[in-house]
Coordinates of C-alpha atoms (C1' of nucleotides) in Angstrom, one line a residue:
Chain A
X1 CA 122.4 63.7 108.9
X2 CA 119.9 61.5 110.1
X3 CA 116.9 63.5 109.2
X4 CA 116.8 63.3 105.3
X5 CA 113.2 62.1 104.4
X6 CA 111.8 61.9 108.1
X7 CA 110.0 64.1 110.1
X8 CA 111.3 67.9 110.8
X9 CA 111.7 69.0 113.8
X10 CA 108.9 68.4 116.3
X11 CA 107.7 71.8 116.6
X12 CA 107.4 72.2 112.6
X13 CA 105.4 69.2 111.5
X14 CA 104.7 70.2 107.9
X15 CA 106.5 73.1 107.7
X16 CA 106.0 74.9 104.1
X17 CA 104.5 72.3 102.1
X18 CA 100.7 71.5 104.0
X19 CA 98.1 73.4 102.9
X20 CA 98.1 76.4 104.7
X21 CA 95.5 76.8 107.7
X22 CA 93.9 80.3 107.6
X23 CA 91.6 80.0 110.7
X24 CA 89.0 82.9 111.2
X25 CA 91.0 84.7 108.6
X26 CA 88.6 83.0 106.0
X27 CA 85.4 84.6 106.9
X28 CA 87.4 87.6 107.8
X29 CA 85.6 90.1 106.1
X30 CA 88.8 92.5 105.1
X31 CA 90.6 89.5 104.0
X32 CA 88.0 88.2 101.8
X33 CA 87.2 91.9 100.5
X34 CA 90.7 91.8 99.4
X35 CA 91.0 88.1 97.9
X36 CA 87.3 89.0 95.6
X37 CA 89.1 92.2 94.6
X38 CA 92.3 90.3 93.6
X39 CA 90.4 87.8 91.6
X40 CA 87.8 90.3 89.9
X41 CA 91.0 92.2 88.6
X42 CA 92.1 88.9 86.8
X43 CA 88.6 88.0 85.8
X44 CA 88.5 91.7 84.7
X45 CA 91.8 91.8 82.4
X46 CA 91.0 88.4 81.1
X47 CA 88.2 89.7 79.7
X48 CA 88.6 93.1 78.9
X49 CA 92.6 93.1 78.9
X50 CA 92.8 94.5 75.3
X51 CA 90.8 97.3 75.7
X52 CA 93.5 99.8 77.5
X53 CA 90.6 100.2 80.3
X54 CA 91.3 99.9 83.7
X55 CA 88.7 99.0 86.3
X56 CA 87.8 102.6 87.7
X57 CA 88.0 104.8 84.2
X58 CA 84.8 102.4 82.7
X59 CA 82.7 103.5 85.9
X60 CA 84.2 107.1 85.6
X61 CA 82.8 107.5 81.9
X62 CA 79.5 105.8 83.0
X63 CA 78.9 108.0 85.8
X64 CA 79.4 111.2 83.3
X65 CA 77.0 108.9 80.9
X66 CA 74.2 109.1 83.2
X67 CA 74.7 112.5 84.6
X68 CA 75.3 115.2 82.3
X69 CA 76.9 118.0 83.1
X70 CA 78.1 116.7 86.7
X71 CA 80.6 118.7 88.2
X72 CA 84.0 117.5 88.8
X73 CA 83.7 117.9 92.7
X74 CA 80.5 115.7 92.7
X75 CA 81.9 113.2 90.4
X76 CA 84.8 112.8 92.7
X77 CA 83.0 111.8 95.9
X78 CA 80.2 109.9 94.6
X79 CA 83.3 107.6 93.5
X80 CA 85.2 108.3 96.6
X81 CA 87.7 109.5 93.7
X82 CA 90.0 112.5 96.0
X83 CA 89.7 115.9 93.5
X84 CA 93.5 116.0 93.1
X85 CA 93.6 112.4 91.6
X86 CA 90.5 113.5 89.9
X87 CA 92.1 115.8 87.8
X88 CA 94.4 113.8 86.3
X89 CA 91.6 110.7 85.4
X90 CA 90.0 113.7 84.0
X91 CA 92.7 115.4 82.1
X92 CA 93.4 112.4 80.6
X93 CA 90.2 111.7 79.3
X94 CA 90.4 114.6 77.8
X95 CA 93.3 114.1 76.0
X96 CA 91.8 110.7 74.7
X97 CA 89.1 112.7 73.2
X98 CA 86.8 110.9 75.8
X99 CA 85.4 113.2 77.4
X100 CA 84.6 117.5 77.2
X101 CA 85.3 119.8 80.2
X102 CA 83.1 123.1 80.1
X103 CA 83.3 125.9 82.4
X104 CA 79.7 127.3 83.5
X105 CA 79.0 131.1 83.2
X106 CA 77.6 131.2 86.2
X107 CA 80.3 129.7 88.6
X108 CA 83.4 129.9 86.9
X109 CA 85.0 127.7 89.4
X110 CA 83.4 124.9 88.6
X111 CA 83.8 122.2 85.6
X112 CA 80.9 120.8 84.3
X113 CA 81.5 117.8 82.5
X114 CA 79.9 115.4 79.1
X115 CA 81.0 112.7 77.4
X116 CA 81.7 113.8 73.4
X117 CA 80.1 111.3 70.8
X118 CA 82.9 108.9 70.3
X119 CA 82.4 108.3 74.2
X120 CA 79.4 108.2 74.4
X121 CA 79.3 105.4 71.7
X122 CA 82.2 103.8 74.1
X123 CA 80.1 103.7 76.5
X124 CA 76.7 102.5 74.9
X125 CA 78.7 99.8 73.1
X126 CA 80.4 98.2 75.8
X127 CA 77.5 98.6 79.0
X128 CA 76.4 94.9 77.9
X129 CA 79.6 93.9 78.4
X130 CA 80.2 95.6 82.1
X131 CA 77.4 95.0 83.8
X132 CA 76.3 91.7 81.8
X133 CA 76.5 88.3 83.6
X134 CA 79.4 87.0 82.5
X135 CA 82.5 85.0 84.0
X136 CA 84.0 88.2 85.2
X137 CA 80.8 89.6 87.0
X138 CA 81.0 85.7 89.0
X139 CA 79.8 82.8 86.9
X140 CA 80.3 80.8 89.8
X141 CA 76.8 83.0 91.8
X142 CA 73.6 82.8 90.6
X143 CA 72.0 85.9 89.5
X144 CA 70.2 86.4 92.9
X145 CA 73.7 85.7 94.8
X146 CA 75.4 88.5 92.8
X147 CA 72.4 90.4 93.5
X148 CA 72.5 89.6 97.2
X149 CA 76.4 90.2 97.4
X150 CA 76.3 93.6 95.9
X151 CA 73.5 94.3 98.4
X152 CA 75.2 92.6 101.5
X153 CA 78.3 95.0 100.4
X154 CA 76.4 97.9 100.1
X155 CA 74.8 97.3 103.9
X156 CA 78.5 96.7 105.3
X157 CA 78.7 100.2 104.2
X158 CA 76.2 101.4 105.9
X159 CA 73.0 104.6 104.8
X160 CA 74.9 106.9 106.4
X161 CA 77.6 106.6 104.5
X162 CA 76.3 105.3 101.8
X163 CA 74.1 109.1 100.7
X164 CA 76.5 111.4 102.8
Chain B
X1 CA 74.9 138.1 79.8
X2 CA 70.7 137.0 79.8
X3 CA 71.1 133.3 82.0
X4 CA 72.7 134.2 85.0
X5 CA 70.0 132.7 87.2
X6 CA 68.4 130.5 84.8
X7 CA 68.2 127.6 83.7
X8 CA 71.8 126.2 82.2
X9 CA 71.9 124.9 78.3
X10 CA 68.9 122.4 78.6
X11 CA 71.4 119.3 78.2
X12 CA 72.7 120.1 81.5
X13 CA 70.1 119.7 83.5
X14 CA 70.7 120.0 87.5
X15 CA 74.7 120.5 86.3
X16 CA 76.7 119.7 89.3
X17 CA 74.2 119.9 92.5
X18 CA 71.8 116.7 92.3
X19 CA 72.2 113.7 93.8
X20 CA 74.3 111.8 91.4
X21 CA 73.1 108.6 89.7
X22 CA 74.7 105.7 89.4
X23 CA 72.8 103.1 87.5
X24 CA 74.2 99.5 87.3
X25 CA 76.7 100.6 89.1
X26 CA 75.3 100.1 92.2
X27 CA 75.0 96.5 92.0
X28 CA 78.3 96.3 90.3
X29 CA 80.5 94.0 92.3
X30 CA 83.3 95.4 90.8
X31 CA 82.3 98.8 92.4
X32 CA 80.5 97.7 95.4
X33 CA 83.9 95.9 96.4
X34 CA 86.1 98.9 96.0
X35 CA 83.4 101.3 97.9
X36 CA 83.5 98.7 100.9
X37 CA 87.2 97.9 100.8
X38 CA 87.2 102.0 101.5
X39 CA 84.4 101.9 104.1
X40 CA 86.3 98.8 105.8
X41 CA 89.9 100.5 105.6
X42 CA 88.4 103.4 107.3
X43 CA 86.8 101.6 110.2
X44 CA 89.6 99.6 110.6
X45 CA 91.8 102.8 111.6
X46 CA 88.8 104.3 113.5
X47 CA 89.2 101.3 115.6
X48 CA 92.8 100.3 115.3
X49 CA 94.9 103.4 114.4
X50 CA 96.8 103.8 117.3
X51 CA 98.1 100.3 116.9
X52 CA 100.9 101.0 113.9
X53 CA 99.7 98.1 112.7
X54 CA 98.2 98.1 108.9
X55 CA 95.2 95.7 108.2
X56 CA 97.8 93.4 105.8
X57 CA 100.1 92.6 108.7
X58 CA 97.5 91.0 111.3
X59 CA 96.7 88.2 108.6
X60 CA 100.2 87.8 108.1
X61 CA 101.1 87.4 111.7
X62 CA 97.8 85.5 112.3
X63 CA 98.8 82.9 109.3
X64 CA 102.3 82.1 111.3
X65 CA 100.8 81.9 114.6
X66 CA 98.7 79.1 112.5
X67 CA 101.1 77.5 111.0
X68 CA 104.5 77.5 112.6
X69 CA 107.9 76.6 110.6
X70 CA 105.2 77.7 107.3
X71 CA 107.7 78.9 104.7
X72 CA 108.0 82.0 102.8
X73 CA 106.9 81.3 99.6
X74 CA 103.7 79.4 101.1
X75 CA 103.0 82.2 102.9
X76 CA 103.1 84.2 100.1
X77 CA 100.8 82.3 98.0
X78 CA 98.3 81.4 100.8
X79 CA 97.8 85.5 101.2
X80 CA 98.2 86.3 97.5
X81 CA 100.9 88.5 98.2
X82 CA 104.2 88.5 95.9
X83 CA 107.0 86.7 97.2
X84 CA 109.2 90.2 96.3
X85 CA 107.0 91.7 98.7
X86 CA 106.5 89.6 101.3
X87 CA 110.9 89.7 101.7
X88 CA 110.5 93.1 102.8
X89 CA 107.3 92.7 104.6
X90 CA 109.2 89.9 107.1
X91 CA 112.6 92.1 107.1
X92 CA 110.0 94.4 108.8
X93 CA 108.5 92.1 111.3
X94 CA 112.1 90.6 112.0
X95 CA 113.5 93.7 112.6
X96 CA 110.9 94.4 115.1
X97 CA 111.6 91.0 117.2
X98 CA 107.9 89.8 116.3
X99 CA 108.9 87.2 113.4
X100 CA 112.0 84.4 113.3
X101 CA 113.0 83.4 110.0
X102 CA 115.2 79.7 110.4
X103 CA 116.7 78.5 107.6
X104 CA 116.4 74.4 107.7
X105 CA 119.1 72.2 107.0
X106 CA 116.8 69.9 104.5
X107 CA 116.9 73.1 101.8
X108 CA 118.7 75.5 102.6
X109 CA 117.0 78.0 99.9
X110 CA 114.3 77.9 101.9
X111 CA 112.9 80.2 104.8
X112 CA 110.4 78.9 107.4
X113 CA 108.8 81.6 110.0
X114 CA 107.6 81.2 113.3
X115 CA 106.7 84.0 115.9
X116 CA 108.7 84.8 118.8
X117 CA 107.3 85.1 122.0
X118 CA 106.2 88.8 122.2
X119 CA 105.0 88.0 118.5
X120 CA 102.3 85.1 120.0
X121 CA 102.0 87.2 122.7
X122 CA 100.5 90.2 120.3
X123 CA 98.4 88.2 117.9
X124 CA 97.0 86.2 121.1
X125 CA 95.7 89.8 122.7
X126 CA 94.7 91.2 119.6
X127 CA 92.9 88.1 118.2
X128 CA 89.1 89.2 119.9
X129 CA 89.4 92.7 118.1
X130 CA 90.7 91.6 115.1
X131 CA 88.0 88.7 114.0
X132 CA 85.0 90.4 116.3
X133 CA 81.4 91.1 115.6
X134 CA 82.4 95.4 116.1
X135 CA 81.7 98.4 114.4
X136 CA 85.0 97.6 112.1
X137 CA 83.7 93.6 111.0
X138 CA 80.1 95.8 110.1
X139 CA 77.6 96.5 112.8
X140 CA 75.3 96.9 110.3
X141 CA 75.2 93.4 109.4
X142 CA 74.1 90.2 111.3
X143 CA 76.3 87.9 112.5
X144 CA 74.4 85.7 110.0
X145 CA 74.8 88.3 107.3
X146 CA 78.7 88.6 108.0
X147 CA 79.1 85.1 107.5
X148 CA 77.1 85.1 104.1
X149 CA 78.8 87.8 103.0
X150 CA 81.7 86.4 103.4
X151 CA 81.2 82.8 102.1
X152 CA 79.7 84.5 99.1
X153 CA 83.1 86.5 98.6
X154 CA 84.5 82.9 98.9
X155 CA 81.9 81.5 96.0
X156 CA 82.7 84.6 93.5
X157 CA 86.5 83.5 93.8
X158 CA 85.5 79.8 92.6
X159 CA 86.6 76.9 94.1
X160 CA 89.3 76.3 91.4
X161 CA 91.4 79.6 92.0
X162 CA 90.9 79.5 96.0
X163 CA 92.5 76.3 96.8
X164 CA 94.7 76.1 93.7
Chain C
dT1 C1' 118.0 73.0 84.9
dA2 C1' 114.6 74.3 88.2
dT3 C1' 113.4 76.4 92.6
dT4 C1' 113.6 79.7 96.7
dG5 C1' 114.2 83.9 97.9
dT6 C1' 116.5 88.6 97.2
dT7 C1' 117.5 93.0 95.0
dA8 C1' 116.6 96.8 92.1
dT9 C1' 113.5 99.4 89.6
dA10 C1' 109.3 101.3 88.1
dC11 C1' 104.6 102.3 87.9
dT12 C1' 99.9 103.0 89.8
dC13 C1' 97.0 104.6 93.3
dT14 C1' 96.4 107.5 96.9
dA15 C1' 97.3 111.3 100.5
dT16 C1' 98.6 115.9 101.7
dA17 C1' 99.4 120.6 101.4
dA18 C1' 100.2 124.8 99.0
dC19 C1' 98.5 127.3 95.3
dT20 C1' 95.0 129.9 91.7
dA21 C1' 90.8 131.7 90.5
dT22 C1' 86.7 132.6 91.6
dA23 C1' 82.7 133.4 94.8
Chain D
dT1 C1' 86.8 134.2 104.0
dA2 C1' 85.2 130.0 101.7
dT3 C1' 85.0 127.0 97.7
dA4 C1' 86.5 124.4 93.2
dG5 C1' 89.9 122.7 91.1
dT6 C1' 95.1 122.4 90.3
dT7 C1' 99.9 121.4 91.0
dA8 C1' 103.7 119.2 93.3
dT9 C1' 105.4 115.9 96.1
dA10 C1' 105.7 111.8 98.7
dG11 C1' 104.3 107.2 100.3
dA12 C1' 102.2 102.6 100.0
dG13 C1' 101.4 98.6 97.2
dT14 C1' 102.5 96.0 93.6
dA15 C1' 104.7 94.2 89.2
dT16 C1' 108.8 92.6 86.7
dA17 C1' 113.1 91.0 85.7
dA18 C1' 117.8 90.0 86.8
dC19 C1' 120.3 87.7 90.3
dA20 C1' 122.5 84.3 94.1
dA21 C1' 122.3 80.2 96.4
dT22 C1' 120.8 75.7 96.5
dA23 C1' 118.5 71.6 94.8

DNA sequence: TATTGTTATACTCTATAACTATA
DNA sequence: TATAGTTATAGAGTATAACAATA
């Protein structure tokens, strides 16, 4: 054929190997929600990747940390965390030795839950580490840009939401 | 027993029913990304439900209508979805009449993708409500706000890893 | 040998509904 | 009758590896 190293066909100039034009797409907010998220999961196991710690369970244990005694219900939507699924993050802390489920006397419904020593020394060792200013938290912002991200994100949410 | 409607075991202060704190958390971009990649999923079917269409697929038909004759694999690496994936995600679109796959006679192990008519036809009426300034792109922000919120998910990615 | 895409498989996260025990 | 949590089940999204066809 005549067409070896020439151009494609007319309608296809570059097909496949340009860089690919993204348009509108790259301010889209939902696209670029899900790109960050992509690339603070790398950043994330890069960093933490031998722990056996995923994302969610660090702010799970942190969330107990600060708040004694939470139930499991309130725990679950303050992480937009569904109760089913809760459970099982739960029960498996458990298991670990993580964390202590107790059952109040005076609703016997409920689960109150506390972090036993060895997690709370999980936690307090590794906070620095979380929230510290390091390549995975974005060494590419500024202190102030992270700070204005998180607070740009927290807007899109909006108050409503946000303390429902 | 004596504490029925007393206080619980002093550790446990407010077990369960205060407003739950979250500490660093709240400026955690880790967090903050997750919490609006929830709000943002459920605006987007608030606004778009009826459509059958999930919020992946737009960007997926929006990148072809941007780049005719683009092929698989580019596709697949512009949107940071895995080429395994994206083979059943076009299977779908093909069956539905809205995507063409054309293999090209200059590599045949190749697959480039265009849209069909109907398929220009639906990204070109959709296009207004899918990269609008509505409730589901954040009416709480402004339009100047969206745009740095976006450009500063851009920044957190680092130039290195977004145009690798 | 390397590359492009496909198939098969599995694992995580999430969603839903039925269930229990308590209130 | 309502609420807190549990169980069971299913679906979406993604990851991996083995594979076929082509380069």
């Amino acid at each position: 054929m005549s067409r070896a190293d020439t151009l494609p066909a007319a309608a296809n100039a570059d097909a496949g190997t340009a860089r690919v034009e993204l348009g509108e797409l790259g301010t889209s907010l939902g696209f670029m929600m899900r790109i960050a998220q992509l690339r603070l999961f790398e950043r994330f196991f890069e960093r933490f990747g031998g722990l056996d710690l995923k994302p969610g369970e660090f702010s799970l244990l942190w969330v107990i940390h600060l708040n004694p005694g939470i139930r499991q219900g309130g725990l679950a939507h303050a992480l937009r965390i569904k109760p089913a699924h809760m459970t099982k993050l739960i029960r498996k802390l458990e298991e670990q030795g993580i964390v202590t489920r107790h059952i109040p006397d005076d609703d016997r419904r409920s689960v109150e839950l506390t972090l036993t020593e060895p997690g709370k020394r999980f936690v307090e060792e590794r906070q620095a580490d979380f929230f510290g200013a390091d390549d995975y938290h974005g060494n590419a912002l500024t202190r102030a840009e992270r700070l204005q991200l998180a607070e740009l994100l927290q807007k899109y949410c909006g108050p409503d939401w946000w303390h429902e």
